[in-house]
Short mmCIF file of C-alpha atoms in Angstrom, two decimals:
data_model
loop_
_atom_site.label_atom_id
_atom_site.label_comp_id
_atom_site.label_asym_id
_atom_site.label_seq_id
_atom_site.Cartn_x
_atom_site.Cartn_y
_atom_site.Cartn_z
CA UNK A 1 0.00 0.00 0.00
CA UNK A 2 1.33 3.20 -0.89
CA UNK A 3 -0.14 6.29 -0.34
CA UNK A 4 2.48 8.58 -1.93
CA UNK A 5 1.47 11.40 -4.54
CA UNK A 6 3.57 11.10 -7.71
CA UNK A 7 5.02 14.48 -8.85
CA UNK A 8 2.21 15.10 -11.39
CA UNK A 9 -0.53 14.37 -8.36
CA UNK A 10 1.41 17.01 -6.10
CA UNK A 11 1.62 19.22 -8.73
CA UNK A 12 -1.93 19.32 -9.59
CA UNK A 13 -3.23 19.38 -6.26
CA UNK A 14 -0.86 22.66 -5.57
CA UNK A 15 -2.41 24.15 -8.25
CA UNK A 16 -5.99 23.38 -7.40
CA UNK A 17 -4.83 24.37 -3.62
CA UNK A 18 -3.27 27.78 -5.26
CA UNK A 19 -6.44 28.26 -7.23
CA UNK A 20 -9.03 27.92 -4.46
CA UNK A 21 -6.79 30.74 -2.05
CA UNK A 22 -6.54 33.10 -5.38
CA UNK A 23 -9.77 32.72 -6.96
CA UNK A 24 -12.24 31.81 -4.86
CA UNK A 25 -11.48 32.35 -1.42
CA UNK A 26 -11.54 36.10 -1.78
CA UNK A 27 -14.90 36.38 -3.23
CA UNK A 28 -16.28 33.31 -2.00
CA UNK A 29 -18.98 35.60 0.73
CA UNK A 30 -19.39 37.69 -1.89
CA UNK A 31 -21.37 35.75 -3.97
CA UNK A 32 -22.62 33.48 -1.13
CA UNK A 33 -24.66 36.71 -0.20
CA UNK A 34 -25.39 37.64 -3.68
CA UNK A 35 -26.92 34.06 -4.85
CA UNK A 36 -24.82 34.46 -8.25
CA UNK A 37 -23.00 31.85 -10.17
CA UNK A 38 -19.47 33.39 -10.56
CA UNK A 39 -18.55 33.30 -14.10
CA UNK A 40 -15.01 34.26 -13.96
CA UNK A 41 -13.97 31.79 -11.93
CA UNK A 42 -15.15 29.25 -14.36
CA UNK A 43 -13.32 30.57 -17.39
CA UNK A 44 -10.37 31.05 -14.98
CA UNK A 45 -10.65 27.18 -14.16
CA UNK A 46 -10.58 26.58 -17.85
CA UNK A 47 -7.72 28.67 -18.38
CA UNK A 48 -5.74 26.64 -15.93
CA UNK A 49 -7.08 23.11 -17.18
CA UNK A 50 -9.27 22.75 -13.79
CA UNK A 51 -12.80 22.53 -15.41
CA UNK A 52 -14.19 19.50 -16.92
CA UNK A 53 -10.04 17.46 -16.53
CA UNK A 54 -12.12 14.04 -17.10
CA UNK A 55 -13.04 14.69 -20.69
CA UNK A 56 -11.07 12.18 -22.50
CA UNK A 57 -8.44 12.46 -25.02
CA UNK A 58 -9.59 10.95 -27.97
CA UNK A 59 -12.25 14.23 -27.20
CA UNK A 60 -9.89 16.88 -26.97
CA UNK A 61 -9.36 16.96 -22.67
CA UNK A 62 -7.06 15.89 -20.35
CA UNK A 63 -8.13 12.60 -19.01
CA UNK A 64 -7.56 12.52 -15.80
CA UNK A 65 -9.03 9.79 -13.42
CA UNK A 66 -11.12 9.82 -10.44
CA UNK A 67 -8.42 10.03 -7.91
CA UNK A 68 -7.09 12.89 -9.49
CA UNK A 69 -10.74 14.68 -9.78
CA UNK A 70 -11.00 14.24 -6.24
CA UNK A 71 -7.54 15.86 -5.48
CA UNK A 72 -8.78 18.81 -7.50
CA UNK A 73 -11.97 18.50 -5.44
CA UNK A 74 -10.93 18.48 -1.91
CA UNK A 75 -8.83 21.76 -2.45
CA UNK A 76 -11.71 23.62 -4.17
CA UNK A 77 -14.43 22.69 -1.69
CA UNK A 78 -11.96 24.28 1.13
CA UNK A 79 -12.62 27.30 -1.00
CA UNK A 80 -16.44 27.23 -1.17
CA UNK A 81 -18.63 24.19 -1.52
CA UNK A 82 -20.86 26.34 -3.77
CA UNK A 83 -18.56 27.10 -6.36
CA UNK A 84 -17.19 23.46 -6.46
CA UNK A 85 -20.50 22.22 -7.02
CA UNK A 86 -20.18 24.39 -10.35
CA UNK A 87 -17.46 22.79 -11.18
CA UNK A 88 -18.24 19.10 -9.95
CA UNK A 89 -21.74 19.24 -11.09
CA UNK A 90 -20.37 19.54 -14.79
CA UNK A 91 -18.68 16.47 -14.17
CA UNK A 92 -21.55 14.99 -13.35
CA UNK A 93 -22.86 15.73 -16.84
CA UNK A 94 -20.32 14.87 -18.65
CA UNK A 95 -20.29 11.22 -16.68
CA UNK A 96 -23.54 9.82 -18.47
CA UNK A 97 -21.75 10.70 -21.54
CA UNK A 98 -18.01 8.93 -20.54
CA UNK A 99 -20.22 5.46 -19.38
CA UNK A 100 -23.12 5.42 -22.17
CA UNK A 101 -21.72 7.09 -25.16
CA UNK A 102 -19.69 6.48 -28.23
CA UNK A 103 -16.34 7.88 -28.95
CA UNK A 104 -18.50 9.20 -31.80
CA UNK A 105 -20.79 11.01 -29.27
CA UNK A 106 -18.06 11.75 -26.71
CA UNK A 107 -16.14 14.05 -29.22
CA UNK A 108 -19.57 15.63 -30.31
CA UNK A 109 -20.91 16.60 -27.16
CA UNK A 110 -17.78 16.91 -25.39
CA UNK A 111 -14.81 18.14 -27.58
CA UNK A 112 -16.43 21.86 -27.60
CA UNK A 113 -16.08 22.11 -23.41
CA UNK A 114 -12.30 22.16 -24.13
CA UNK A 115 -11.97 24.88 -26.76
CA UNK A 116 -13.57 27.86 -23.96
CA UNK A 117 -15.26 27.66 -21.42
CA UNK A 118 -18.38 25.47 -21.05
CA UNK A 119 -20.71 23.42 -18.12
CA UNK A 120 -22.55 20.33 -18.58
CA UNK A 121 -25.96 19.35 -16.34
CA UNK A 122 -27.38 15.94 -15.26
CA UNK A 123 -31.13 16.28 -14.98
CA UNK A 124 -32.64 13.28 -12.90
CA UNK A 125 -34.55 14.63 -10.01
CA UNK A 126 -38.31 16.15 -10.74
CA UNK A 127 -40.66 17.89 -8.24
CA UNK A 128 -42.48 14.59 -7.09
CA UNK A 129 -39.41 12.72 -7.60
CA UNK A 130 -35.89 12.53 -6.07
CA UNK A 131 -34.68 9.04 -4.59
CA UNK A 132 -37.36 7.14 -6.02
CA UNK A 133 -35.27 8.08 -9.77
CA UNK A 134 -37.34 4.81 -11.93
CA UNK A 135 -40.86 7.10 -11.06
CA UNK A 136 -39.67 9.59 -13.22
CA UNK A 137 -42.87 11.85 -14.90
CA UNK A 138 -40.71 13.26 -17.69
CA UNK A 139 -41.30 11.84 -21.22
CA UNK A 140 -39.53 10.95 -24.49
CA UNK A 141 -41.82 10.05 -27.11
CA UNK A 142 -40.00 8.47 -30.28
CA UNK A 143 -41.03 10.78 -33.80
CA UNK A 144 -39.44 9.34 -36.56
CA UNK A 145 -35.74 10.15 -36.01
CA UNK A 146 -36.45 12.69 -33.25
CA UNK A 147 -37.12 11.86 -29.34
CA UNK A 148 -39.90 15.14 -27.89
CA UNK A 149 -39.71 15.88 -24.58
CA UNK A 150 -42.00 16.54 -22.06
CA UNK A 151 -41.54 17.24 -18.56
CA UNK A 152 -40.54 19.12 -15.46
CA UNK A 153 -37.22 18.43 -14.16
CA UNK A 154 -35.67 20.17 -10.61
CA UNK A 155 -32.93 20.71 -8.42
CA UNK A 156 -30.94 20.93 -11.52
CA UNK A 157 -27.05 22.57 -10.96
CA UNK A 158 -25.80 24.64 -13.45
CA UNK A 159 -29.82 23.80 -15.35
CA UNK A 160 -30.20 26.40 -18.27
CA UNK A 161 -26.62 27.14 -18.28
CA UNK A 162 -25.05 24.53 -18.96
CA UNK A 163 -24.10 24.12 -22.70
CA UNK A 164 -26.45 20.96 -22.67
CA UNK A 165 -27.82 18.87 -20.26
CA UNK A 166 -28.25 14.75 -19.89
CA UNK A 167 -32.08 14.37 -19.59
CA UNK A 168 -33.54 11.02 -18.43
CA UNK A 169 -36.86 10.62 -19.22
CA UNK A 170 -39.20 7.58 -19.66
CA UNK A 171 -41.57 6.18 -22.61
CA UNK A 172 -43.79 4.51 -20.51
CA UNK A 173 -44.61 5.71 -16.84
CA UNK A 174 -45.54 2.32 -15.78
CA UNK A 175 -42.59 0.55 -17.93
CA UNK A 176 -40.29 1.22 -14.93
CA UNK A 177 -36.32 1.00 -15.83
CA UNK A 178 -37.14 -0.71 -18.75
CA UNK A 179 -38.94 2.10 -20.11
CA UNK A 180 -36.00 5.06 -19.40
CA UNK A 181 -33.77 6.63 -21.65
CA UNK A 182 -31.02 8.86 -21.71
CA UNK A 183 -30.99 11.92 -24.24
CA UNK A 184 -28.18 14.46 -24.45
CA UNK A 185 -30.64 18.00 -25.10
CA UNK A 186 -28.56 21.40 -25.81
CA UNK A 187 -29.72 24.58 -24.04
CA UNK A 188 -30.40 26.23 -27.29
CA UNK A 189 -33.46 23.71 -28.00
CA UNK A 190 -36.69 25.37 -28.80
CA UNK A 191 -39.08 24.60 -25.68
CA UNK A 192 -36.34 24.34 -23.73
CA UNK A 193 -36.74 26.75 -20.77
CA UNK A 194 -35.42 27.14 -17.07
CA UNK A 195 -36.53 29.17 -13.77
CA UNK A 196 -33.89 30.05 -10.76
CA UNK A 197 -34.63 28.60 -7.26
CA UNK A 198 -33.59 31.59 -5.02
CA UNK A 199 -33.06 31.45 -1.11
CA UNK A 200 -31.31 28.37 -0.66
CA UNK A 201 -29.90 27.76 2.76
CA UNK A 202 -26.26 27.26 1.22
CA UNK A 203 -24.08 27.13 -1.71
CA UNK A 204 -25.90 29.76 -3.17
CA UNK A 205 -23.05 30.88 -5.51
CA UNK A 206 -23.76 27.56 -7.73
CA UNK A 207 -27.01 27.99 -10.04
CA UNK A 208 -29.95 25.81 -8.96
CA UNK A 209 -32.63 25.57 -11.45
CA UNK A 210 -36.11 23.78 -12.51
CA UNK A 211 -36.24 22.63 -16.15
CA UNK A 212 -39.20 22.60 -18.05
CA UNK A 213 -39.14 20.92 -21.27
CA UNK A 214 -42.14 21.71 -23.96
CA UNK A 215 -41.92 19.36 -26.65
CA UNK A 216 -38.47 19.74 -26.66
CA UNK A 217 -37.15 17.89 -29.85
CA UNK A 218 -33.52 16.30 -30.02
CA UNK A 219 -32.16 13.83 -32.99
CA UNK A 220 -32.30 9.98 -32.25
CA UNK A 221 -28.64 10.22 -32.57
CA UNK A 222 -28.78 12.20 -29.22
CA UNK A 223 -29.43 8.94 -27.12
CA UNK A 224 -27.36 7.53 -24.78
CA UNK A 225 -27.33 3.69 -24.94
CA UNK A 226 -30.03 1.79 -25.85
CA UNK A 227 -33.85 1.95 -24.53
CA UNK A 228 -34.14 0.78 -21.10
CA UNK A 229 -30.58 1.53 -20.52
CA UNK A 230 -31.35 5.75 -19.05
CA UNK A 231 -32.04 4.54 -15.36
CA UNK A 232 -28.55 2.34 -15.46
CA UNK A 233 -26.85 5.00 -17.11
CA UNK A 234 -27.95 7.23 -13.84
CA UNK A 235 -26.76 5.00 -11.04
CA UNK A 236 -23.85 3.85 -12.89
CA UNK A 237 -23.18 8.00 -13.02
CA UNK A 238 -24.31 8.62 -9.56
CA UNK A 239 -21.93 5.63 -8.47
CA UNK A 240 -18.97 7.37 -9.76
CA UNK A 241 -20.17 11.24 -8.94
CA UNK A 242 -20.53 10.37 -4.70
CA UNK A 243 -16.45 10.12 -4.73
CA UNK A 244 -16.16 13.84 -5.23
CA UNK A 245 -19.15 15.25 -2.78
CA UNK A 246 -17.19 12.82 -0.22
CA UNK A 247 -14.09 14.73 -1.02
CA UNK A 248 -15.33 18.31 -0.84
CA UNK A 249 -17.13 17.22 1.78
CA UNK A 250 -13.18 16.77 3.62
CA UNK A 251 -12.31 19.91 1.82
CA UNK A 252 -15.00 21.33 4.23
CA UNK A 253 -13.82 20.27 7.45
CA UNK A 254 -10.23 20.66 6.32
CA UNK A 255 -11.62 24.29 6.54
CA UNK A 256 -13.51 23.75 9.56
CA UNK A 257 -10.48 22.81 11.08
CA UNK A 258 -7.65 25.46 10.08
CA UNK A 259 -10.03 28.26 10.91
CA UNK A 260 -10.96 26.65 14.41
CA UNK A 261 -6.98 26.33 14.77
CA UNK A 262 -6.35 29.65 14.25
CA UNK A 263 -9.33 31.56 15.99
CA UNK A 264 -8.36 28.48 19.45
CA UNK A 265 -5.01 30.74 19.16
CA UNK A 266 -6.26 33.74 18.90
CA UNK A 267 -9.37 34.32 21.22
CA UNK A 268 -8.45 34.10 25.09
CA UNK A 269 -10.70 33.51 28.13
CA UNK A 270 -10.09 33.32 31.63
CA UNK A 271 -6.70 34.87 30.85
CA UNK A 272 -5.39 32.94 28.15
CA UNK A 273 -5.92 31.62 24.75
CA UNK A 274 -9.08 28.49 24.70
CA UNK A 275 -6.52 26.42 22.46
CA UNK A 276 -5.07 25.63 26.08
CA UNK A 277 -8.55 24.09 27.13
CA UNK A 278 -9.09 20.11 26.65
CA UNK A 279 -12.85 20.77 25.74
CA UNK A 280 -11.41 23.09 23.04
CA UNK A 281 -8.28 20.05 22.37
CA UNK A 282 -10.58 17.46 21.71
CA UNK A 283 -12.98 19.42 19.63
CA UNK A 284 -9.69 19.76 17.33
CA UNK A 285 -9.05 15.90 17.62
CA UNK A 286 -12.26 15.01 16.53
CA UNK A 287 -11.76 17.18 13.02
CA UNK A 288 -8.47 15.64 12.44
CA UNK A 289 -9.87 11.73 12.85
CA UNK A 290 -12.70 12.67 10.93
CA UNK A 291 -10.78 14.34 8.14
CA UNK A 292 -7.74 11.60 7.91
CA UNK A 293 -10.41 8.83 7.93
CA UNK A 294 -12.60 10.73 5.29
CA UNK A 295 -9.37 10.92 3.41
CA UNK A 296 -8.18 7.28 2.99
CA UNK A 297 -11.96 6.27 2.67
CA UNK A 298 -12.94 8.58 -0.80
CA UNK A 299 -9.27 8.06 -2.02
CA UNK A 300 -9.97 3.92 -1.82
CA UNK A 301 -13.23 4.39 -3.48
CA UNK A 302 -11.81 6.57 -6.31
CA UNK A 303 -8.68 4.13 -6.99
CA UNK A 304 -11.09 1.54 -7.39
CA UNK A 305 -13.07 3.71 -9.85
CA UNK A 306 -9.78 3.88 -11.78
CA UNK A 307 -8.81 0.39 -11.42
CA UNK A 308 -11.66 -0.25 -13.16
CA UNK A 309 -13.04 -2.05 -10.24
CA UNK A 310 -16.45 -2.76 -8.50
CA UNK A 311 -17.44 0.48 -6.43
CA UNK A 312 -21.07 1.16 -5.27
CA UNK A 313 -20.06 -0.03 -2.04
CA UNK A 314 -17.28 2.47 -1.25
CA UNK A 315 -18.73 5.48 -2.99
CA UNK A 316 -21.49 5.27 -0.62
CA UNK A 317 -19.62 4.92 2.61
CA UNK A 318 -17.58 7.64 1.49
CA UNK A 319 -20.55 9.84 0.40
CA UNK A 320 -22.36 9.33 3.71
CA UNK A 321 -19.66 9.10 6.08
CA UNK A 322 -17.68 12.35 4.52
CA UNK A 323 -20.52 14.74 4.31
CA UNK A 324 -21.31 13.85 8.02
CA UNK A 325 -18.47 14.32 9.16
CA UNK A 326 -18.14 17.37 7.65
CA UNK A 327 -21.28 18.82 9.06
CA UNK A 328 -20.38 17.45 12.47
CA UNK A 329 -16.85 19.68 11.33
CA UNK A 330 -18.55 22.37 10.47
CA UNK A 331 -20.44 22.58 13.47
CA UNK A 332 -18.29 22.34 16.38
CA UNK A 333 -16.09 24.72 14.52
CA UNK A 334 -19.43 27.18 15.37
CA UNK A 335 -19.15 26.11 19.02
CA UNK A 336 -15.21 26.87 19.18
CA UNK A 337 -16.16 30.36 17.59
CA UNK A 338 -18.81 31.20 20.19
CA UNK A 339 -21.15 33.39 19.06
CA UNK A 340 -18.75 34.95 16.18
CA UNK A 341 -19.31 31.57 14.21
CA UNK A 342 -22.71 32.53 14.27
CA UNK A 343 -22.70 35.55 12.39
CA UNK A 344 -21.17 36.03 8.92
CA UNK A 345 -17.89 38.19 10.08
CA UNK A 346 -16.32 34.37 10.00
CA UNK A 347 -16.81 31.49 7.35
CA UNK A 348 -17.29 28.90 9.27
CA UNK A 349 -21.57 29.67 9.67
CA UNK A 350 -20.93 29.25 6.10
CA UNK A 351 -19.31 26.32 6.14
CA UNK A 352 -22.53 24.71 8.01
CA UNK A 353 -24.58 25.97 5.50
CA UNK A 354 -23.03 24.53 2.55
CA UNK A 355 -22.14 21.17 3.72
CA UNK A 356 -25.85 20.48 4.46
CA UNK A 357 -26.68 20.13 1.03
CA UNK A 358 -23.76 17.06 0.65
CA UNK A 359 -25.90 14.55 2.83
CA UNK A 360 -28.78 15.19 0.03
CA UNK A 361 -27.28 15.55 -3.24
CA UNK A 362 -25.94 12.76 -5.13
CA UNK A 363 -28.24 10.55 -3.15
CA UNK A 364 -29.19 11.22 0.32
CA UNK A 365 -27.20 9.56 2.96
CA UNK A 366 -30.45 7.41 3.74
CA UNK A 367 -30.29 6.25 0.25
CA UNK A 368 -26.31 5.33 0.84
CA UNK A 369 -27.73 3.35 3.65
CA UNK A 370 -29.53 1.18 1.23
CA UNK A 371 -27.03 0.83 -1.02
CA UNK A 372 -24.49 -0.37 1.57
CA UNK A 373 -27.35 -2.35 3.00
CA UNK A 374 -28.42 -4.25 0.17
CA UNK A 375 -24.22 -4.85 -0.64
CA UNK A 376 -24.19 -6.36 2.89
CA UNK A 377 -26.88 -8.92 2.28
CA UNK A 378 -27.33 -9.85 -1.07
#
C-alpha cells in the first residue's frame, strides 16, 4: 500500500490548492450573499485546465481519473462548496456521456467544453421525484428520427446554463427502468426553458434551477445507450459522482479545522488563549480523525473507480460518512467560535450551510444506507 502522490498528483493538487486561495477564497462571501454563479472563476478554471479534466483524449481533454478529480476537489471545496459544485456538477454531466456514449458522441458533445469555457448538467430529479429516480414523470416520445420531450425536471445545478444537459426521461410511466432513456438535449433547443430557485440555505453561488421541457425535440442520434438503458446509465453516473461530494465534503472540514486552529489561538478567556482548554483540544481531535479517515476512505473508493473495479459499495460509505463528518466539522467549529461563528464576520456559519446540502445531493445519505445495505446482504 502506498499512499504517496507522484510528482504530477502534487503538482496538480498545488495548483488546485493555489487556485481555491486566489480565486475563490476572496470572493467566495461575496457571492454566497449575492446568490450568483461566478462566471469568472469558471473561465479562470478553464484557463488553468481545472474545469471538466475528465473529458477524454480521444475528445480533446485531459483525461484525468477519479483520484485525481478528487484531489482537485478536496482543495476547491476548502474554497467554497458552492462554487465546487459548479465545477463538480459539470462532471456529473459529462459522466452519463463517458459510461453510455460512443467515442462518436463523446467528441460531439464533449470536444467543444475544451476549446472555452463550457458546463454540462445531469437532470434526474423532478418535483415529485428525487430518490425514487425509476418514477420519473418526464417523457420521451419516439417521432421518426427525433425523441420530444416533455416534462418538469428540478434541483438541476448549473440547469439552463449549462451548454447541454443529460435528460432522463421515460416512454412509458408504468414501464419502470425498462422504459427510461437517456438523451443528451442542448440549451439552445426550442421549448427548452429554465426558472432560478432563489433562497437556498447554502451554496448559493452555484445555479440551482427547474427545467421545463415543452416538446423539446432532439435527434435519435442524441441517445445515450439503448432503450431501457437511461435509469442504469444514472446510477452507474451517480456511483462514480458520490467520490467527489465525499471529497469536498473533507475539503469542508479541512476548513472547519484550520479556521478553528487559528481563531483556538487567537481568542483568550479566563486569561489565556481556549486552544489551552481540553474541551477546546478534543474538539480539534475530533476534526483531524474525521478528516484523515474521510481521506483514505474517498481516495480507496476513487482508486477503485480507476482500477476499473467494482465500487457502489465504497462510494457510498464515502458519500455518507464524509458529508457527516463534515457537518459534524462544520459545526463544532461554530461552538469553538462562540457566538462569532454565528454571524457572517467568520466562514465557518458558512461552512454549516453549505455542507448540508452534501448529505442530500448525489443521493441522500439514507439512500447510501440502502445501497451499503443491500451490498451487505445480497
Amino acid at each position: 500500500m502506498d499512499f504517496t502522490l507522484n510528482d504530477e498528483q502534487r503538482q496538480l493538487q498545488q495548483l488546485a490548492r493555489d487556485f481555491a486561495r486566489k480565486e475563490i477564497i476572496p470572493i467566495a462571501a461575496e457571492y454566497d450573499q449575492k446568490e450568483e454563479l461566478p462566471w469568472q472563476v469558471v473561465e479562470k478554471a478553464f484557463e488553468v485546465g481545472l474545469l471538466n479534466p475528465t473529458i477524454p483524449e480521444h475528445a480533446g481533454g485531459l483525461g484525468l481519473g477519479m483520484f485525481d478529480e478528487c484531489l482537485i476537489g478536496e482543495e476547491l471545496a476548502y474554497g467554497c462548496m458552492g462554487i465546487y459544485t459548479v465545477l463538480m456538477a459539470s462532471e456529473l454531466g459529462i459522466a452519463p456521456i463517458l459510461i453510455g456514449g460512443t467515442e462518436e458522441q463523446q467528441r460531439r458533445f464533449l470536444g467543444p467544453l475544451t476549446e472555452k469555457a463550457g458546463l454540462a448538467a445531469f437532470a434526474l430529479s423532478e418535483p415529485n421525484n428525487g430518490s425514487d429516480a425509476a418514477a420519473m414523470g418526464t417523457t420521451a416520445r419516439l417521432e421518426g428520427d427525433e425523441w420530444v420531450i416533455n416534462g418538469t425536471k428540478m434541483w438541476i445545478s448549473n440547469g439552463g446554463l449549462a451548454e447541454f444537459t443529460v435528460v432522463f426521461a421515460t416512454t412509458d410511466k408504468q414501464g419502470g427502468h425498462k422504459a427510461t432513456v437517456a438523451l443528451v438535449v442542448p440549451k439552445d433547443a426550442p421549448g427548452f426553458s429554465w426558472n432560478k430557485i432563489k433562497h437556498k440555505m447554502g451554496q448559493r453561488a452555484s445555479l440551482t434551477s427547474e427545467l421545463v421541457f415543452e416538446n423539446v425535440r432532439v435527434p435519435r442520434e442524441n441517445q445515450l445507450g439503448g432503450l431501457g438503458d437511461g435509469f442504469k446509465i444514472a446510477m452507474k453516473t451517480l456511483d462514480k459522482t458520490r467520490i467527489p461530494v465525499a471529497a469536498g465534503s473533507v475539503g469542508i472540514a479541512r476548513r472547519a479545522l484550520d479556521e478553528s486552529v487559528k481563531y483556538a489561538k487567537q481568542r483568550e478567556a479566563f486569561g489565556r488563549p481556549i486552544a489551552q482548554f481540553q474541551a477546546i483540544q478534543f474538539k480539534l481531535a475530533e476534526m483531524a480523525m474525521g478528516i484523515e479517515t474521510g481521506r483514505l476512505m474517498y481516495q480507496k473508493a476513487a482508486w477503485l473507480v480507476d482500477q476499473g473495479q467494482s465500487h457502489g459499495f465504497e462510494s457510498a460509505i464515502a458519500k455518507a460518512y464524509c458529508s457527516e463528518m463534515a457537518f459534524n466539522a462544520a459545526n463544532e467549529a461554530i461552538q469553538v467560535h462562540g457566538g462569532y461563528g454565528y454571524v457572517g464576520e467568520y466562514p465557518v456559519e458558512k461552512l454549516l450551510r453549505d455542507v448540508k446540502l452534501n448529505q442530500i445531493y448525489e443521493g441522500t445519505n439514507e439512500i447510501q444506507r440502502v445501497v451499503i445495505s443491500r451490498n451487505l446482504l445480497k
